[in-house]
RNA sequence: UCCUCGGUAGCUCAGCGGUAGAGCAGUGGACUGUUAAUCCAUUGGUCAUAGGUUCAAAUCCUAUCCGGGGAGCCA
């Protein structure tokens, strides 16, 4: 085959070459065979395309090559583009020639189900699979939209250092390193540096990696993740909440507009994302507590009633499932069923058992959540379940502001009417995803700040440069931090935060 | 650190005192429009490790190791 005379194109651009002969470079994502006919699903990173090879068209020798193709073998395939609405991407390739580059032997990720742990061991290969491809494309869109949002509004991107000397919120959460015989820590926030940069440029944002050393093993934790931290001079809390809302809606809008195929691959219910384009709910901490404890209704419902409803639904579904499982097990044991049907029944059983485990967990959890909500002590921080309960009441993200001073960071500005409160804001994502943004207005008064640093038992010497920002032209300013992976996890509605980053780092995982 | 669930074929799991199982993957075969193709056949096991109870242990008990997700903490 003369590979030079036929133009090589990407699958994403295949629509521009309908009815003409082209060449695709890629990997075999899947293959189905009939006598004299082979269907190769090719992926090239830009998309997926079914290539149809016919023995009649190709001749015996060229067609034989399709027989050897295994999953993830690399190939150049030339052929004629044919529009076909039924196919993935809307086109298929009628193969005229195949050049095998390499035959992959025993690709470890098969076409059927795998556990997350196994897949994470194979993360370098897992990234090739369709779901991961879709998530990473959404991630790319989110990153692009973030830059676009801030750049088009006059923000300057400036980055904070990764090595820091100040253990600004205690050393237990920080990774310690040896920095020329001095202890240094990997940054857990660029916030303080962001304030310095905002005093130089007006509006800035940082975009970089952040490190947390907590020994946390949950679906919402990473030891290394990416954070975006805008900081604006002459902004107050209200203006910041407006920016957050505008910002998140802009990113979500871009994803909805540009990633419809990716969201389809992920089977994402986009009505939930579209709901977030409506104005966000804004609650004071006090109101949020009242809603949590069931003292305040939302749309005529109390949180505890809604949870009880959820609990009963889960119980009903569980007994339904148990019946289905029992009946199917009995039928299988009895035998005399065709093989194809047996396979389907086995698969249903596996799905049901997984759903059952989830329901049982919910049934165990919800009473605890109700208890925790009822007994919530005003003035405490919200736990994971409390966040879930609050967001359960609304369709849009929820912004909670005016928090008790004692549970928030030292740099937050006090509320004028009530100095026990500070002008912080947390954004809670819907569908149980919890906190994605934390921010607020910063303290401008140097005496209040010095007092706060002392009360938090922080080493004053480390903060002299920070206090300079208040000594020389202190102005009202505010900002926030967005956890990139948490936002992506919610947008894609994925189970594990670790699927939202190419190579996750967490306790017990440094490879690959 | 605490709570909780788990470790059985390459993968996903069932079996819970009495001969080690299923599906997928792999391999061989059938089939000219498949969509996780289907159908037939077939390879594949120190049941995490070490002790103990028992006529008999993957199954019960004890210890150890490893992992999951939840609490704490957090984006």
XYZ file of C-alpha atoms (C1' of nucleotides) in Angstrom:
587
model
C 0.000 0.000 0.000
C 1.308 3.437 -0.907
C 0.596 5.394 2.253
C 1.917 8.709 0.980
C -0.534 9.383 -1.797
C -3.641 9.337 0.415
C -4.195 12.292 2.786
C -3.976 11.445 6.479
C -6.761 13.062 8.522
C -7.988 12.912 12.094
C -11.297 11.304 12.969
C -12.578 14.648 14.239
C -12.207 16.080 10.709
C -13.605 13.092 8.843
C -16.861 14.881 7.993
C -14.980 17.197 5.620
C -13.902 14.230 3.500
C -17.180 12.460 2.771
C -16.974 10.108 -0.249
C -13.232 10.582 -0.668
C -10.342 8.305 0.193
C -8.363 9.152 3.317
C -6.045 7.544 5.830
C -6.571 7.249 9.586
C -3.771 6.642 12.092
C -4.797 5.094 15.366
C -5.397 2.174 17.656
C -7.897 -0.689 17.554
C -10.423 0.121 20.258
C -12.674 -2.853 19.454
C -13.209 -5.416 16.710
C -16.148 -7.536 15.583
C -15.848 -10.227 12.954
C -18.089 -12.056 10.559
C -17.162 -14.384 7.746
C -15.600 -12.171 5.109
C -16.401 -9.002 7.030
C -14.643 -7.239 9.915
C -15.685 -4.172 11.882
C -12.789 -2.300 13.460
C -13.523 0.534 15.868
C -10.540 2.815 15.491
C -9.660 5.565 17.970
C -7.075 8.243 17.321
C -7.532 10.493 20.340
C -9.787 12.902 18.473
C -12.693 10.482 18.184
C -13.908 7.020 17.252
C -14.668 5.600 13.822
C -15.941 2.246 12.615
C -13.862 0.858 9.765
C -15.497 -1.860 7.702
C -13.221 -4.348 5.962
C -14.727 -6.684 3.383
C -12.880 -9.711 2.020
C -14.571 -9.200 -1.351
C -13.222 -5.642 -1.629
C -9.769 -6.219 -0.127
C -8.841 -9.611 -1.448
C -7.814 -12.565 0.697
C -4.289 -11.416 1.658
C -5.106 -7.856 2.746
C -8.225 -9.049 4.584
C -6.202 -11.608 6.545
C -4.511 -8.722 8.377
C -7.765 -7.915 10.178
C -7.723 -11.365 11.726
C -4.481 -10.664 13.595
C -5.578 -7.295 14.979
C -5.903 -7.318 18.745
C -7.222 -4.639 21.095
C -4.923 -1.570 21.099
C -2.840 -2.676 18.129
C -1.598 0.359 16.215
C -2.542 0.694 12.547
C -2.819 2.939 9.537
C -6.084 2.321 7.745
C -7.003 3.879 4.427
C -10.471 3.855 2.993
C -13.419 5.761 1.664
C -15.512 7.897 4.024
C -19.234 7.118 3.989
C -21.850 9.058 5.874
C -23.845 6.710 8.140
C -25.996 8.200 10.884
C -26.150 4.918 12.806
C -22.415 4.898 13.495
C -20.464 6.548 16.269
C -19.368 9.948 14.961
C -21.849 9.735 12.077
C -19.384 8.309 9.512
C -17.736 5.010 8.719
C -14.681 4.083 6.696
C -14.870 1.492 3.924
C -11.416 0.022 4.140
C -9.165 -0.105 1.066
C -5.890 -0.895 2.815
C -4.420 -1.771 6.203
C -0.891 -1.164 7.425
C -0.179 -2.830 10.752
C 2.326 -0.817 12.817
C 2.402 -3.052 15.868
C 0.310 -5.931 17.171
C -0.461 -5.447 20.878
C -0.203 -8.648 22.899
C -2.586 -9.360 25.773
C -3.864 -5.856 26.445
C -4.749 -6.016 30.150
C -7.937 -3.945 30.079
C -10.684 -6.059 28.558
C -14.053 -5.046 27.225
C -15.950 -5.972 30.383
C -16.087 -4.644 33.933
C -13.028 -3.892 36.078
C -12.561 -2.553 39.591
C -11.188 0.942 40.185
C -8.087 -0.323 41.964
C -7.056 -2.591 39.111
C -7.695 0.210 36.638
C -5.637 2.691 38.657
C -2.697 0.274 38.536
C -3.129 0.464 34.756
C -3.859 4.191 34.694
C -1.349 4.781 31.887
C -3.483 2.501 29.707
C -6.867 3.252 31.285
C -6.608 6.813 29.924
C -7.188 5.312 26.471
C -10.651 4.009 27.293
C -13.713 5.889 26.190
C -14.997 7.120 29.551
C -11.587 8.375 30.602
C -11.138 9.990 27.201
C -14.433 11.843 27.718
C -13.523 12.954 31.256
C -10.138 14.286 30.149
C -11.745 16.169 27.259
C -14.182 17.779 29.706
C -11.227 18.587 31.968
C -9.512 20.284 29.058
C -12.639 22.325 28.266
C -12.994 23.338 31.914
C -9.373 24.516 32.064
C -9.744 26.422 28.798
C -12.969 28.057 29.994
C -11.390 29.079 33.292
C -8.557 30.892 31.532
C -10.965 32.371 29.034
C -13.295 33.660 31.754
C -10.568 35.433 33.704
C -8.464 36.602 30.764
C -11.469 38.190 29.046
C -12.226 40.112 32.239
C -8.802 41.613 32.739
C -7.430 39.200 35.342
C -3.677 38.528 35.186
C -2.487 35.001 35.754
C 0.306 34.981 38.349
C 1.418 31.919 40.218
C 2.216 31.400 43.865
C 5.306 29.428 44.907
C 5.050 25.706 45.547
C 7.776 25.564 48.228
C 6.777 27.592 51.241
C 8.337 28.204 54.616
C 5.198 29.154 56.448
C 3.150 26.342 57.842
C 0.180 28.623 57.745
C -2.457 26.199 58.948
C -0.428 23.700 60.954
C 2.109 21.169 59.674
C 0.015 18.006 59.926
C -1.624 18.778 56.590
C 1.640 19.569 54.813
C 4.301 17.569 53.052
C 7.663 18.432 54.498
C 10.705 18.506 52.208
C 14.359 19.278 52.656
C 15.075 22.660 51.067
C 18.873 23.121 51.257
C 18.947 21.792 54.838
C 15.926 23.831 55.833
C 12.445 22.448 56.276
C 10.100 23.594 53.554
C 6.547 22.598 52.827
C 4.657 21.934 49.622
C 2.047 24.640 49.296
C -1.501 23.878 50.339
C -2.799 27.253 49.154
C -1.563 30.210 47.156
C -4.044 32.502 48.853
C -1.664 34.764 50.812
C 0.595 35.242 47.799
C -2.508 35.886 45.715
C -3.311 38.851 47.954
C 0.168 40.294 47.427
C -0.145 39.888 43.671
C -3.619 41.468 43.619
C -2.152 44.548 45.340
C 0.259 44.763 42.395
C -2.076 43.996 39.500
C -5.643 44.654 40.684
C -7.172 41.340 39.655
C -5.169 38.129 39.426
C -5.689 34.378 39.435
C -3.367 31.518 40.185
C -3.648 28.116 38.557
C -1.421 25.433 39.925
C -0.952 22.269 41.931
C -1.700 22.107 45.639
C -0.657 19.497 48.185
C -2.477 18.093 51.196
C -0.880 15.510 53.453
C -3.947 14.384 55.414
C -4.155 10.631 55.676
C -7.552 10.700 54.084
C -8.940 7.802 52.108
C -12.176 8.985 50.611
C -13.605 9.422 47.144
C -13.338 13.207 47.465
C -9.681 13.472 48.465
C -6.420 13.764 46.528
C -2.952 14.418 47.949
C -2.100 16.485 44.870
C -4.740 18.470 43.032
C -5.121 21.620 40.943
C -6.552 24.793 42.331
C -7.602 28.102 40.817
C -7.417 31.069 43.169
C -8.597 34.484 41.923
C -7.976 37.509 44.137
C -9.468 40.944 43.472
C -8.561 44.327 45.000
C -11.507 46.564 45.888
C -13.969 43.650 45.928
C -16.243 42.775 48.843
C -18.041 39.533 49.705
C -21.161 40.285 47.654
C -19.121 41.132 44.551
C -17.136 37.937 45.011
C -20.266 35.830 45.230
C -21.392 37.432 41.967
C -18.052 36.537 40.370
C -18.240 32.933 41.614
C -21.737 32.490 40.227
C -20.902 34.115 36.905
C -17.690 32.100 36.688
C -19.172 28.676 37.412
C -22.093 29.293 35.066
C -19.727 30.369 32.312
C -17.667 27.172 32.665
C -20.729 24.919 32.851
C -22.259 26.703 29.859
C -19.106 26.102 27.794
C -19.039 22.413 28.726
C -22.705 22.019 27.785
C -22.101 23.736 24.482
C -18.804 22.115 23.481
C -18.785 18.694 25.139
C -22.188 17.239 24.281
C -20.638 14.048 22.872
C -18.401 13.612 25.920
C -21.352 14.093 28.287
C -23.295 11.547 26.245
C -20.439 9.037 26.598
C -20.523 9.684 30.350
C -24.324 9.270 30.362
C -24.574 12.556 32.223
C -28.100 13.827 32.899
C -27.566 17.357 31.522
C -30.799 18.747 33.006
C -28.927 18.798 36.328
C -26.175 20.889 34.770
C -28.640 23.182 33.012
C -30.338 23.784 36.366
C -27.061 25.270 37.587
C -27.427 28.039 35.001
C -30.256 29.455 37.141
C -29.363 31.865 39.968
C -27.582 30.079 42.821
C -29.165 29.803 46.246
C -27.455 32.109 48.777
C -27.851 31.280 52.453
C -26.279 32.690 55.550
C -24.663 30.064 57.749
C -27.485 30.698 60.226
C -30.179 29.933 57.647
C -28.292 26.880 56.449
C -28.209 25.554 60.016
C -31.948 26.186 60.408
C -32.645 24.277 57.184
C -30.328 21.473 58.243
C -32.016 21.087 61.611
C -35.448 21.104 59.996
C -36.439 24.367 61.672
C -36.878 26.060 58.328
C -38.743 24.692 55.313
C -37.655 24.823 51.685
C -40.532 24.669 49.172
C -42.774 23.367 51.947
C -40.407 20.542 52.915
C -38.301 19.943 55.984
C -34.892 18.367 55.477
C -35.661 15.541 57.859
C -38.929 14.680 56.090
C -37.113 14.580 52.770
C -34.451 12.272 54.201
C -37.061 10.008 55.768
C -38.742 9.846 52.369
C -35.419 8.887 50.784
C -34.914 6.222 53.432
C -38.313 4.654 52.814
C -37.767 4.683 49.059
C -34.449 2.912 49.573
C -36.083 0.290 51.775
C -38.854 -0.362 49.236
C -36.354 -0.702 46.435
C -34.217 -3.049 48.541
C -37.031 -5.519 49.185
C -37.913 -5.352 45.485
C -34.295 -6.141 44.655
C -34.096 -8.987 47.132
C -37.099 -10.619 45.456
C -35.593 -10.231 42.012
C -32.277 -11.650 43.172
C -33.902 -14.626 44.907
C -36.119 -15.452 41.935
C -33.257 -15.199 39.455
C -30.944 -17.319 41.606
C -33.645 -19.969 41.949
C -34.320 -19.980 38.203
C -30.612 -20.326 37.434
C -30.267 -23.194 39.893
C -33.221 -24.976 38.309
C -31.457 -24.860 34.946
C -32.861 -25.526 31.493
C -32.284 -21.951 30.306
C -30.573 -21.007 27.046
C -27.003 -19.807 27.385
C -27.568 -16.307 26.035
C -30.290 -15.799 28.594
C -28.113 -17.180 31.389
C -25.450 -14.583 30.562
C -27.960 -11.769 30.753
C -29.349 -13.097 34.044
C -25.856 -13.337 35.531
C -25.148 -9.773 34.527
C -28.410 -8.557 36.013
C -27.542 -10.386 39.218
C -24.200 -8.618 39.434
C -25.810 -5.229 38.827
C -28.506 -5.919 41.395
C -25.996 -7.033 44.000
C -24.013 -3.833 43.484
C -27.179 -1.735 43.768
C -28.138 -3.713 46.851
C -24.818 -2.939 48.530
C -25.307 0.753 47.772
C -28.846 0.761 49.118
C -27.806 -1.036 52.267
C -25.144 1.597 52.798
C -27.708 4.362 52.287
C -30.094 2.678 54.720
C -27.295 2.501 57.283
C -26.230 6.103 56.621
C -29.463 8.085 56.398
C -30.536 7.576 60.039
C -27.047 8.725 61.076
C -27.409 11.760 58.822
C -30.811 12.586 60.298
C -29.347 12.313 63.797
C -26.380 14.426 62.864
C -28.657 17.050 61.279
C -31.063 17.140 64.238
C -28.284 17.367 66.787
C -26.158 19.808 64.814
C -24.628 22.332 67.190
C -24.910 25.911 65.937
C -21.365 27.230 65.502
C -19.769 23.986 64.278
C -18.496 23.329 60.799
C -20.597 21.164 58.463
C -19.640 17.544 58.042
C -19.884 15.674 54.746
C -23.374 14.420 55.455
C -24.590 17.871 56.517
C -23.497 19.279 53.171
C -25.337 16.491 51.402
C -28.499 17.209 53.381
C -28.399 20.938 52.586
C -27.708 20.506 48.871
C -30.371 17.778 48.678
C -32.927 20.572 49.198
C -31.977 22.552 46.053
C -31.281 22.047 42.324
C -28.582 24.700 41.959
C -25.280 25.067 43.775
C -25.691 26.608 47.222
C -23.539 29.460 48.537
C -23.257 29.590 52.322
C -21.835 32.844 53.728
C -21.232 34.653 57.048
C -19.600 31.813 58.984
C -18.626 31.651 62.670
C -15.188 33.202 63.011
C -13.703 30.398 65.095
C -14.075 27.691 62.433
C -12.621 29.760 59.589
C -9.106 30.894 58.634
C -7.429 33.796 60.420
C -7.435 36.153 57.420
C -11.216 36.372 56.987
C -12.897 39.729 57.496
C -15.291 40.139 60.378
C -18.927 41.004 59.710
C -19.457 44.600 60.871
C -22.718 43.967 62.732
C -21.511 40.767 64.388
C -17.760 40.241 64.961
C -18.293 36.572 65.858
C -18.997 36.033 62.147
C -16.671 36.358 59.144
C -17.339 37.146 55.496
C -16.436 33.731 54.128
C -18.370 31.845 51.471
C -18.439 28.142 50.586
C -20.076 26.834 47.434
C -21.676 23.420 47.758
C -22.250 21.475 44.533
C -25.560 19.629 44.068
C -26.092 15.862 43.964
C -24.055 15.230 47.098
C -20.723 16.471 45.717
C -20.134 18.960 48.504
C -17.720 21.866 48.741
C -16.108 22.943 45.462
C -15.271 26.557 46.275
C -14.148 28.334 49.439
C -13.440 32.033 49.664
C -14.463 35.399 51.014
C -13.450 38.903 51.905
C -10.069 39.365 53.618
C -9.357 41.241 56.822
C -7.889 44.678 56.090
C -7.297 46.008 59.607
C -3.770 45.170 60.736
C -4.661 45.089 64.447
C -7.531 42.644 63.967
C -5.243 40.513 61.810
C -2.416 40.469 64.373
C -4.927 39.473 67.014
C -6.229 36.664 64.787
C -2.731 35.343 64.096
C -2.060 35.206 67.843
C -5.378 33.487 68.575
C -4.607 30.846 65.946
C -1.177 30.294 67.544
C 0.658 31.064 64.300
C 4.294 32.253 64.178
C 4.104 36.020 63.721
C 7.546 36.264 62.086
C 6.360 34.205 59.116
C 3.593 36.720 58.451
C 5.505 39.991 58.513
C 5.501 40.246 54.716
C 1.763 39.528 54.708
C 1.182 42.263 57.285
C 3.067 44.678 55.005
C 0.118 44.393 52.614
C -1.939 46.097 55.371
C 0.770 48.606 56.253
C 1.134 50.003 52.758
C -2.146 50.922 51.101
C -4.494 48.354 52.609
C -7.709 48.088 50.593
C -10.827 45.917 50.763
C -10.200 42.772 48.739
C -11.593 39.329 48.299
C -11.056 36.079 46.441
C -11.769 32.373 46.375
C -10.278 28.980 45.605
C -11.792 26.415 43.266
C -10.827 22.738 43.383
C -10.495 21.798 39.719
C -10.983 18.068 40.139
C -13.980 18.507 42.414
C -15.665 20.687 39.799
C -14.912 18.152 37.057
C -16.146 15.298 39.234
C -19.482 17.006 39.686
C -19.834 18.124 36.049
C -19.124 14.581 34.842
C -20.963 12.992 37.770
C -18.186 10.508 38.370
C -17.794 8.355 41.448
C -14.150 8.944 42.295
C -12.274 12.243 42.362
C -9.240 10.274 41.219
C -10.816 9.736 37.790
C -10.785 13.507 37.222
C -6.971 13.833 37.067
C -4.656 12.005 34.632
C -2.352 10.498 37.270
C -3.860 10.701 40.754
C -1.640 10.925 43.797
C -3.005 9.723 47.094
C -1.945 7.750 50.119
C -0.478 4.482 48.920
C -0.338 5.458 45.257
C 2.744 6.937 43.588
C 2.607 4.729 40.485
C 2.089 4.968 37.616
C -5.963 7.382 64.560
C -10.999 5.194 64.856
C -15.337 2.584 62.563
C -16.760 -0.723 58.722
C -16.507 -4.108 54.501
C -13.406 -7.227 51.861
C -8.904 -10.612 49.801
C -11.423 -17.433 45.503
C -8.936 -18.199 37.638
C -5.704 -12.621 33.827
C -10.574 -9.500 35.099
C -15.662 -9.131 37.635
C -17.754 -12.159 41.123
C -20.848 -16.555 43.245
C -19.965 -20.555 46.699
C -19.980 -19.825 53.525
C -18.534 -27.413 56.864
C -18.808 -32.688 52.418
C -15.266 -33.717 44.734
C -13.172 -25.713 43.073
C -17.771 -22.694 40.095
C -20.015 -18.835 36.381
C -19.419 -14.858 32.984
C -15.752 -12.058 30.463
C -10.716 -12.190 28.489
C -7.363 -15.933 25.908
C -7.213 -20.170 22.317
C -9.739 -23.234 18.187
C -14.073 -23.277 15.136
C -19.074 -21.289 12.752
C -21.420 -16.967 10.649
C -21.323 -11.245 4.785
C -23.902 -5.342 8.653
C -21.851 -5.971 13.634
C -22.815 -1.898 17.824
C -19.887 -4.577 25.135
C -22.001 -8.854 18.213
C -23.743 -13.866 18.689
C -23.201 -19.354 18.783
C -20.191 -24.134 19.743
C -15.778 -26.109 22.019
C -11.589 -25.311 25.228
C -7.050 -23.673 28.450
C -6.688 -21.639 33.212
C -6.717 -22.331 40.918
C -1.120 -23.352 47.078
C -9.312 -20.155 47.714
C -3.972 -13.446 51.000
C -0.419 -15.692 54.886
C 0.481 -18.573 59.494
C -1.598 -21.353 63.244
C -5.961 -23.822 65.491
C -11.024 -26.614 65.852
C -13.014 -30.994 63.001
C -13.453 -37.590 60.328
C -13.542 -33.416 56.791
C -12.045 -26.097 56.206
C -12.417 -21.592 50.596
C -16.299 -22.026 54.409
C -15.756 -21.861 61.738
C -11.900 -19.515 65.416
C -7.158 -16.586 66.390
C -3.165 -13.645 64.678
C -0.680 -11.083 60.751
C -0.369 -8.658 55.995
C -2.768 -5.982 52.032
C -6.856 -3.205 49.999
C -11.770 -0.622 49.613
C -15.018 3.762 51.809
C -16.571 6.360 55.827
C -15.331 9.553 60.233
C -11.817 13.305 61.432
C -9.522 17.115 58.027
C -10.282 19.403 53.601
C -10.898 22.022 47.467
